[in-house]
Amino acid sequence: MSPWRFVVAFGTVSLLADFVYEGARAVTGPLLASLGASALVVGVVTGAGEAAALGLRLVSGPMADRTRRFWGITIAGYALTVVSVPALGVVGVLWAACALVIAERVGKAVRSPAKDTLLSHATAATGRGRGFAVHEAMDQVGALIGPLTVAGMLALTGGDYGPALGVLALPGVAVLGVLVWLRARVPDPAAYERELTPEPTTAETAGRLPTAFWTYAAFTATTTAGFTTFGILAYHLVQRGLLATAWVPVLYAAAMAVDACVALATGWAYDRFDARVLVVLPLLSAAVPALAFTNTVGLAVAGSLVWGAAMGIQESTLRATVADLVPAGRRATAYGVFAGTVGAASLAGGALTGALYTYSIPVLIAVVAAIQVAALGVLAALRMRAG
């Protein structure tokens, strides 16, 4: 199988998986609110979910490098996710729903370093930026279909979350089927990269991660600490009466379409101009609450779409950067450490935006803007040091 065919096949896996979990994430805020959650609870749970999805990679990344069982770990992580989502629609109790939201994210934590390492081998031949961007774009096709499917089911059932999330079990089964098939076809994706570069030396598979890796981890952690979760955006839209619950997944799907387009654009730009393209991320992140937390439907929708644009950069270009900064033998560990750093910032950001939303929206907007200015300063200082 050619490297591009591998990227597309893995993109199909992600498309189906995003069908499942992005369909659920599109209504996480309103679902938790329907079970009695406050804005603070929604912010903490969604932030904790992202922290779990990122922070636990500190364990799963080194484990993948140590055991070299990249395929097995990847399949196990996807299995946990596709089991958790359908159950979310039927538990009917706030604490159980919160636990399932976090469990779905734990599945992502288990699989992501191993999955990204498998993908990084093929993108060595296709171009890091382009390869990760195409994968992310296909990923977001699923993120578009999933929320629209959930929206349709909510409209058909009068807002019943059970069948709306239960239907997502079907693409979940397909995820596991395609993964097993792909593993049989390409048992050793590292061969793609070995054809281009020599085997890693002992120094490349042990010891400290490169200093350049830590600089980008610091920048990303700073900007993520001021990034608003979609759970809070959806909570605002529904609680202020700006959108009916059934329309929230439609907006989420539109944000995912923007995510895909921006990922392709920044992936191309990354291969051409390197990590300088990351300067756009803090600017987009600062604009999100300023637009989204208004009482005007058009501005709130625009803020959600800007949120999608920022996600496109986070999910493609940042991953490509890590692959270029770290040798193959330490890459899963690097992905785990990088995600753990970002996860701590995600938890802080979710709790911060949830608490400040309850306290004062103008203060929330100002604090997020200040954090993003600091992120730009960190990026500028780090690039000057690198230069």
PDB file of N, CA and C in Angstrom, residues 42 151 267 304 310 322 345 360:
ATOM      1  N   VAL A  42     -20.538  22.190  33.327  1.00  0.00           N
ATOM      2  CA  VAL A  42     -20.265  21.904  31.915  1.00  0.00           C
ATOM      3  C   VAL A  42     -18.817  22.247  31.580  1.00  0.00           C
ATOM      4  N   ALA A 151     -28.484  15.792  14.977  1.00  0.00           N
ATOM      5  CA  ALA A 151     -29.494  16.854  14.860  1.00  0.00           C
ATOM      6  C   ALA A 151     -30.770  16.314  14.228  1.00  0.00           C
ATOM      7  N   GLY A 267      -1.895  23.271   6.493  1.00  0.00           N
ATOM      8  CA  GLY A 267      -0.992  22.161   6.196  1.00  0.00           C
ATOM      9  C   GLY A 267      -0.103  22.480   5.005  1.00  0.00           C
ATOM     10  N   SER A 304     -18.461  30.696  16.774  1.00  0.00           N
ATOM     11  CA  SER A 304     -18.357  29.237  16.742  1.00  0.00           C
ATOM     12  C   SER A 304     -17.579  28.770  15.515  1.00  0.00           C
ATOM     13  N   ALA A 310      -9.725  27.598  14.559  1.00  0.00           N
ATOM     14  CA  ALA A 310      -8.632  27.374  15.511  1.00  0.00           C
ATOM     15  C   ALA A 310      -8.407  25.883  15.736  1.00  0.00           C
ATOM     16  N   VAL A 322       5.270  18.369  15.759  1.00  0.00           N
ATOM     17  CA  VAL A 322       5.891  17.404  16.673  1.00  0.00           C
ATOM     18  C   VAL A 322       6.635  16.329  15.893  1.00  0.00           C
ATOM     19  N   ALA A 345      -3.305  22.506  30.454  1.00  0.00           N
ATOM     20  CA  ALA A 345      -3.782  23.829  30.054  1.00  0.00           C
ATOM     21  C   ALA A 345      -5.258  23.779  29.664  1.00  0.00           C
ATOM     22  N   SER A 360     -18.680  37.052  34.769  1.00  0.00           N
ATOM     23  CA  SER A 360     -18.777  38.234  33.908  1.00  0.00           C
ATOM     24  C   SER A 360     -18.227  37.917  32.533  1.00  0.00           C
TER      25      SER A 360
END
